[in-house]
CSV table of C-alpha atoms in Angstrom, one decimal:
chain,number,residue,atom,x,y,z
X,1,MET,CA,75.8,27.7,101.6
X,2,ASN,CA,78.9,29.7,100.9
X,3,PRO,CA,78.1,33.4,101.2
X,4,TRP,CA,80.7,34.2,98.6
X,5,GLU,CA,78.9,32.3,95.9
X,6,SER,CA,75.7,32.7,93.8
X,7,ASN,CA,75.6,36.5,93.7
X,8,VAL,CA,74.9,36.7,97.4
X,9,LEU,CA,76.7,40.0,97.5
X,10,LEU,CA,74.5,41.5,94.8
X,11,PRO,CA,71.9,43.0,97.2
X,12,ALA,CA,74.8,44.7,99.1
X,13,VAL,CA,76.1,46.1,95.8
X,14,TYR,CA,72.6,47.3,95.0
X,15,GLY,CA,72.3,49.0,98.3
X,16,LEU,CA,75.6,50.7,98.1
X,17,TYR,CA,74.9,51.8,94.5
X,18,ALA,CA,71.5,53.2,95.4
X,19,ALA,CA,72.9,55.1,98.4
X,20,VAL,CA,75.8,56.6,96.4
X,21,SER,CA,73.7,57.4,93.4
X,22,ILE,CA,71.0,59.1,95.4
X,23,GLY,CA,73.5,61.0,97.4
X,24,LEU,CA,75.4,62.2,94.3
X,25,THR,CA,72.2,63.2,92.6
X,26,VAL,CA,71.0,65.2,95.5
X,27,TRP,CA,74.4,66.9,96.0
X,28,LEU,CA,74.6,67.8,92.3
X,29,ALA,CA,71.1,69.1,92.2
X,30,ARG,CA,71.9,71.4,95.1
X,31,VAL,CA,75.0,72.7,93.3
X,32,LEU,CA,73.0,73.2,90.1
X,33,GLY,CA,70.2,74.9,92.0
X,34,SER,CA,72.4,77.3,94.0
X,35,ASN,CA,74.7,78.3,91.1
X,36,GLY,CA,72.2,78.1,88.4
X,37,ALA,CA,70.2,80.7,90.2
X,38,LEU,CA,73.0,83.2,89.5
X,39,PHE,CA,72.8,82.5,85.8
X,40,LEU,CA,69.1,82.9,85.8
X,41,ARG,CA,69.1,86.1,87.7
X,42,ASP,CA,71.3,87.5,84.9
X,43,VAL,CA,68.9,86.1,82.3
X,44,PHE,CA,65.8,87.5,84.0
X,45,PRO,CA,66.9,90.8,85.5
X,46,GLU,CA,64.4,92.3,87.9
X,47,LYS,CA,62.3,89.2,87.7
X,48,ASP,CA,63.5,87.2,90.7
X,49,GLU,CA,60.3,85.2,91.1
X,50,LEU,CA,60.5,84.0,87.5
X,51,ALA,CA,64.2,83.2,87.9
X,52,ARG,CA,63.5,81.2,91.0
X,53,ALA,CA,60.6,79.4,89.4
X,54,VAL,CA,62.6,78.4,86.3
X,55,ASN,CA,65.4,77.3,88.6
X,56,LYS,CA,63.1,75.0,90.6
X,57,LEU,CA,61.6,73.5,87.4
X,58,LEU,CA,65.1,72.8,86.1
X,59,VAL,CA,66.1,71.1,89.4
X,60,VAL,CA,63.0,69.0,89.4
X,61,GLY,CA,63.8,67.9,85.8
X,62,PHE,CA,67.3,67.1,86.8
X,63,TYR,CA,66.1,64.9,89.7
X,64,LEU,CA,63.7,63.1,87.5
X,65,VAL,CA,66.2,62.3,84.8
X,66,ASN,CA,69.1,61.3,87.0
X,67,LEU,CA,67.2,59.3,89.5
X,68,GLY,CA,65.4,57.5,86.7
X,69,TRP,CA,68.6,56.8,84.9
X,70,SER,CA,70.2,55.5,88.2
X,71,ALA,CA,67.2,53.2,88.8
X,72,LEU,CA,67.6,51.8,85.3
X,73,GLN,CA,71.3,51.2,85.8
X,74,LEU,CA,70.7,49.3,89.1
X,75,LYS,CA,69.7,46.0,87.6
X,76,GLY,CA,72.3,43.4,86.5
X,77,GLY,CA,75.9,42.5,87.2
X,78,ARG,CA,77.7,39.7,88.9
X,79,ALA,CA,78.7,39.6,92.6
X,80,SER,CA,79.6,36.1,93.4
X,81,THR,CA,82.9,37.1,94.9
X,82,LEU,CA,84.1,40.2,96.6
X,83,GLN,CA,86.2,41.1,93.6
X,84,GLU,CA,83.2,40.8,91.3
X,85,ALA,CA,81.1,42.8,93.6
X,86,ILE,CA,83.6,45.7,93.7
X,87,GLU,CA,84.0,45.5,89.9
X,88,THR,CA,80.2,45.6,89.4
X,89,LEU,CA,79.8,48.5,91.8
X,90,SER,CA,82.6,50.5,90.1
X,91,THR,CA,81.2,49.9,86.6
X,92,LYS,CA,77.7,51.0,87.7
X,93,LEU,CA,79.0,54.1,89.5
X,94,GLY,CA,81.3,54.9,86.6
X,95,THR,CA,78.5,54.8,84.1
X,96,LEU,CA,76.3,56.9,86.3
X,97,LEU,CA,79.1,59.5,87.0
X,98,LEU,CA,79.8,59.8,83.3
X,99,THR,CA,76.1,60.3,82.5
X,100,LEU,CA,75.8,62.9,85.3
X,101,ALA,CA,78.9,64.7,83.9
X,102,VAL,CA,77.4,64.8,80.4
X,103,MET,CA,74.1,66.1,81.8
X,104,HIS,CA,75.9,68.7,84.0
X,105,PHE,CA,77.9,70.2,81.1
X,106,ALA,CA,74.9,70.1,78.8
X,107,ASN,CA,73.0,72.1,81.4
X,108,LEU,CA,75.9,74.6,81.7
X,109,LEU,CA,75.9,74.9,77.9
X,110,VAL,CA,72.2,75.6,77.8
X,111,PHE,CA,72.6,78.2,80.6
X,112,GLN,CA,75.5,79.9,78.8
X,113,ARG,CA,73.7,80.1,75.5
X,114,ILE,CA,70.6,81.5,77.0
X,115,ARG,CA,72.7,84.0,78.9
X,116,SER,CA,74.8,85.1,75.9
X,117,ARG,CA,71.7,85.7,73.8
X,118,THR,CA,70.2,87.9,76.4
X,119,ARG,CA,73.4,89.7,77.1
X,120,SER,CA,74.1,90.4,73.4
X,121,ARG,CA,71.5,93.2,73.7
X,122,ASN,CA,72.9,96.2,75.5
X,123,GLN,CA,76.4,95.0,75.2
X,124,LEU,CA,79.4,97.3,75.1
X,125,ALA,CA,80.5,98.0,71.5
X,126,PRO,CA,83.7,96.2,70.7
X,127,PHE,CA,85.0,99.1,68.6
X,128,ARG,CA,85.3,102.8,69.5
X,129,PRO,CA,83.0,105.1,67.7
X,130,ASP,CA,84.6,107.3,65.0
X,131,THR,CA,82.5,110.3,66.1
X,132,TRP,CA,79.5,111.4,68.2
X,133,VAL,CA,76.5,113.4,67.0
X,134,ASN,CA,73.5,114.8,68.8
X,135,PRO,CA,71.2,111.9,69.3
X,136,TYR,CA,68.2,113.9,68.2
X,137,ALA,CA,69.9,114.3,64.8
X,138,GLN,CA,68.7,110.8,64.0
X,139,GLN,CA,65.1,111.8,64.3
X,140,SER,CA,63.7,113.0,60.9
X,141,GLY,CA,63.0,116.6,60.6
X,142,TYR,CA,65.1,117.8,63.6
X,143,VAL,CA,67.3,120.7,62.9
X,144,GLN,CA,69.7,121.8,65.5
X,145,THR,CA,69.3,125.5,66.5
X,146,ALA,CA,71.7,128.0,68.0
X,147,SER,CA,71.8,128.4,71.8
X,148,ALA,CA,69.0,130.6,73.2
X,149,ALA,CA,69.9,133.9,74.5
X,150,ALA,CA,69.9,134.2,78.3
X,151,PRO,CA,68.1,137.2,79.8
X,152,SER,CA,70.4,140.1,80.2
X,153,ALA,CA,71.3,141.1,83.8
X,154,GLY,CA,70.9,144.8,84.1
X,155,VAL,CA,73.1,146.4,81.5
Q,1,MET,CA,73.0,144.5,76.0
Q,2,HIS,CA,74.6,141.3,75.1
Q,3,ASN,CA,73.6,137.7,74.8
Q,4,ASN,CA,75.0,135.3,77.2
Q,5,LEU,CA,75.7,131.9,75.9
Q,6,VAL,CA,75.3,129.3,78.6
Q,7,THR,CA,77.9,126.6,78.4
Q,8,TYR,CA,77.2,123.2,79.8
Q,9,ARG,CA,80.1,120.8,80.5
Q,10,LEU,CA,79.0,117.4,79.3
Q,11,PRO,CA,80.6,114.3,80.6
Q,12,ALA,CA,83.1,112.7,78.2
Q,13,PRO,CA,81.4,110.1,76.0
Q,14,PRO,CA,82.3,106.4,76.8
Q,15,LEU,CA,85.0,104.8,74.8
Q,16,HIS,CA,82.9,101.7,74.3
Q,17,PRO,CA,79.2,102.7,74.5
Q,18,ARG,CA,76.4,100.3,75.2
Q,19,VAL,CA,74.5,99.3,72.1
Q,20,SER,CA,70.8,98.4,72.3
Q,21,ASP,CA,70.0,99.1,68.7
Q,22,LEU,CA,71.8,100.3,65.5
Q,23,THR,CA,70.7,102.4,62.6
Q,24,VAL,CA,72.6,101.6,59.4
Q,25,TYR,CA,72.9,104.4,56.8
Q,26,PHE,CA,73.5,102.9,53.5
Q,27,ASP,CA,73.5,104.1,49.9
Q,28,GLY,CA,70.1,103.4,48.5
Q,29,ALA,CA,71.3,104.2,44.9
Q,30,CYS,CA,73.9,101.4,45.1
Q,31,THR,CA,72.7,97.9,44.1
Q,32,MET,CA,75.6,96.4,46.0
Q,33,CYS,CA,74.5,98.1,49.2
Q,34,ALA,CA,70.9,97.1,48.6
Q,35,HIS,CA,71.9,93.5,48.0
Q,36,CYS,CA,74.0,93.4,51.2
Q,37,ARG,CA,71.1,94.9,53.0
Q,38,THR,CA,68.9,92.1,51.8
Q,39,LEU,CA,71.4,89.5,52.9
Q,40,PHE,CA,71.7,91.0,56.4
Q,41,ALA,CA,68.0,91.5,56.7
Q,42,LYS,CA,67.5,87.8,56.2
Q,43,ARG,CA,69.8,86.8,59.0
Q,44,ALA,CA,68.9,86.9,62.6
Q,45,ALA,CA,70.2,90.0,64.4
Q,46,LEU,CA,71.4,90.0,68.0
Q,47,ILE,CA,71.2,93.8,68.0
Q,48,PRO,CA,68.1,95.2,66.3
Q,49,LEU,CA,69.1,96.9,63.0
Q,50,ARG,CA,67.3,99.7,61.3
Q,51,TRP,CA,68.2,100.4,57.7
Q,52,VAL,CA,67.9,103.9,56.5
Q,53,ASP,CA,68.7,105.2,53.0
Q,54,ALA,CA,71.4,107.9,53.5
Q,55,ARG,CA,69.9,109.9,50.6
Q,56,GLY,CA,66.3,109.7,51.8
Q,57,GLN,CA,64.1,112.0,53.8
Q,58,ASP,CA,64.7,110.1,57.0
Q,59,ALA,CA,68.4,111.0,57.0
Q,60,VAL,CA,68.1,114.7,56.4
Q,61,ALA,CA,69.3,115.8,59.8
Q,62,MET,CA,71.9,113.1,60.0
Q,63,ARG,CA,73.3,114.3,56.7
Q,64,ALA,CA,73.8,117.7,58.2
Q,65,ALA,CA,75.4,116.1,61.3
Q,66,CYS,CA,77.7,113.8,59.3
Q,67,PRO,CA,78.7,115.3,56.0
Q,68,GLY,CA,80.2,112.1,54.6
Q,69,LEU,CA,77.0,110.1,55.2
Q,70,CYS,CA,76.4,109.4,51.5
Q,71,ASP,CA,80.0,108.6,50.8
Q,72,GLU,CA,80.5,105.7,53.2
Q,73,LEU,CA,78.6,103.2,55.2
Q,74,HIS,CA,77.6,104.7,58.6
Q,75,VAL,CA,76.2,103.0,61.6
Q,76,ALA,CA,74.8,104.9,64.6
Q,77,THR,CA,73.3,104.2,68.0
Q,78,SER,CA,70.4,106.0,69.5
Q,79,ASP,CA,72.8,107.7,71.9
Q,80,GLY,CA,74.7,109.4,69.0
Q,81,ALA,CA,77.7,107.1,68.7
Q,82,VAL,CA,78.7,106.8,65.0
Q,83,TRP,CA,80.9,104.4,63.2
Q,84,ALA,CA,82.0,105.0,59.5
Q,85,GLY,CA,83.5,102.9,56.8
Q,86,ALA,CA,85.2,99.7,57.8
Q,87,ASN,CA,84.2,100.3,61.4
Q,88,ALA,CA,80.6,100.5,60.4
Q,89,PHE,CA,80.9,97.3,58.4
Q,90,ARG,CA,82.4,95.5,61.5
Q,91,MET,CA,79.6,96.8,63.7
Q,92,VAL,CA,77.0,95.4,61.3
Q,93,LEU,CA,78.8,92.0,61.4
Q,94,TRP,CA,78.9,92.3,65.2
Q,95,ALA,CA,75.1,92.9,65.3
Q,96,SER,CA,74.4,89.8,63.2
Q,97,ALA,CA,73.8,86.5,64.9
Q,98,GLY,CA,76.1,84.4,62.8
Q,99,TRP,CA,79.0,86.8,62.6
Q,100,HIS,CA,78.9,88.2,66.2
Q,101,THR,CA,81.9,86.3,67.6
Q,102,PHE,CA,83.9,86.6,64.4
Q,103,ALA,CA,83.4,90.4,64.4
Q,104,THR,CA,84.9,90.6,67.9
Q,105,TRP,CA,88.1,88.9,66.6
Q,106,LEU,CA,88.4,91.7,64.0
Q,107,ASP,CA,89.6,94.0,66.9
Q,108,PHE,CA,92.9,92.2,66.9
Q,109,PRO,CA,95.7,94.1,65.1
Q,110,ILE,CA,96.3,92.0,62.0
Q,111,LEU,CA,92.6,91.0,61.4
Q,112,HIS,CA,91.6,94.7,62.0
Q,113,GLU,CA,93.9,95.8,59.2
Q,114,LEU,CA,92.8,93.0,56.9
Q,115,SER,CA,89.1,93.7,57.4
Q,116,SER,CA,89.7,97.4,56.8
Q,117,PHE,CA,91.5,96.6,53.6
Q,118,PHE,CA,88.8,94.2,52.5
Q,119,PHE,CA,86.0,96.7,53.1
Q,120,ASP,CA,87.9,99.6,51.5
Q,121,TRP,CA,88.6,97.5,48.4
Q,122,LEU,CA,85.0,96.4,48.2
Q,123,ALA,CA,83.7,99.9,48.6
Q,124,ALA,CA,86.1,101.3,45.9
Q,125,HIS,CA,85.5,98.4,43.5
Q,126,ARG,CA,81.7,97.9,43.9
Q,127,VAL,CA,81.1,97.5,40.2
Q,128,PHE,CA,83.8,94.7,39.8
Q,129,ALA,CA,82.7,93.0,43.1
Q,130,GLY,CA,79.1,93.2,42.0
Q,131,GLN,CA,79.9,91.5,38.7
Q,132,LEU,CA,81.8,88.7,40.6
Q,133,MET,CA,78.8,88.2,42.9
Q,134,GLY,CA,76.3,88.3,40.1
Q,135,ILE,CA,74.6,91.5,41.3
Q,136,PRO,CA,73.1,93.8,38.7
Q,137,VAL,CA,75.4,96.8,38.3
Q,138,CYS,CA,73.8,100.1,38.8
Q,139,THR,CA,74.1,102.3,35.7
Q,140,ASN,CA,74.4,105.8,37.3
Q,141,ALA,CA,77.8,107.4,37.7
Q,142,HIS,CA,77.6,107.2,41.4
Q,143,CYS,CA,78.4,103.5,41.5
Q,144,ALA,CA,81.6,104.0,39.6
Q,145,ALA,CA,82.9,106.6,42.1
Q,146,LYS,CA,85.8,105.6,44.2
Q,147,VAL,CA,85.5,106.1,47.9
Q,148,HIS,CA,87.9,108.8,49.0
Q,149,ARG,CA,89.1,108.6,52.6
Q,150,THR,CA,90.1,111.9,54.2
């Protein structure tokens, strides 16, 4: 039987695809995990445990979605010849990479929106104040009094 | 015997203070102001807004601190930073969820001038603007008063 016929190369394509997709997913998850932690520490100040927990949950979700999608993409394609095998492999990997890119940027967008909503409080005012008043003037009923006299020092 | 006044040297206030909340002093007698207050109260606010009638009891001390409180829109932080007129209008936009980014653009030279012109015109022609927007015009003489800028 000619090894270059009847999709004989398909298992090899599958194996290569599985190895590359798993490796890519793990690497991307590590990048997301380590850099996402910085975003989350900003979102949850003084709550490191919560930031770490949310980060781990997001990474788990990332693994599930991407490995699941990679597994679904595995099936199919033609690999009767070496050329067909390479084309099938590149099509599968290309689709996977584009999907991972979309997911990656979607995650960044979500992080950024969460962060910008949190940072909007206690932000620096974009415009300089026109004047300053005693902060207690905004409490109703407060009337500013003159300075109290200091005790005289032996006149 | 003499009284010695103790002078404390306070640090200079920041040019751009941190804002965690804003108090908006508006003219409670003006239907236009009340309408705008209703519009902004319906929108989500990124910075919590507290609306206070500049002519009410809650603003007694603030009226003493800012003599022009009833003449123009004023916005103040709890630290004592105060914005008046067009600047106050821009700060209210900045505090609103939908107008936050747009308000930061109003710091650019041309947009800054345009927004100041728009607000000053609106404040000086509240009756006409109210009629355009379908807002019931207040009947007291105050609403017809022009805003005089010193």
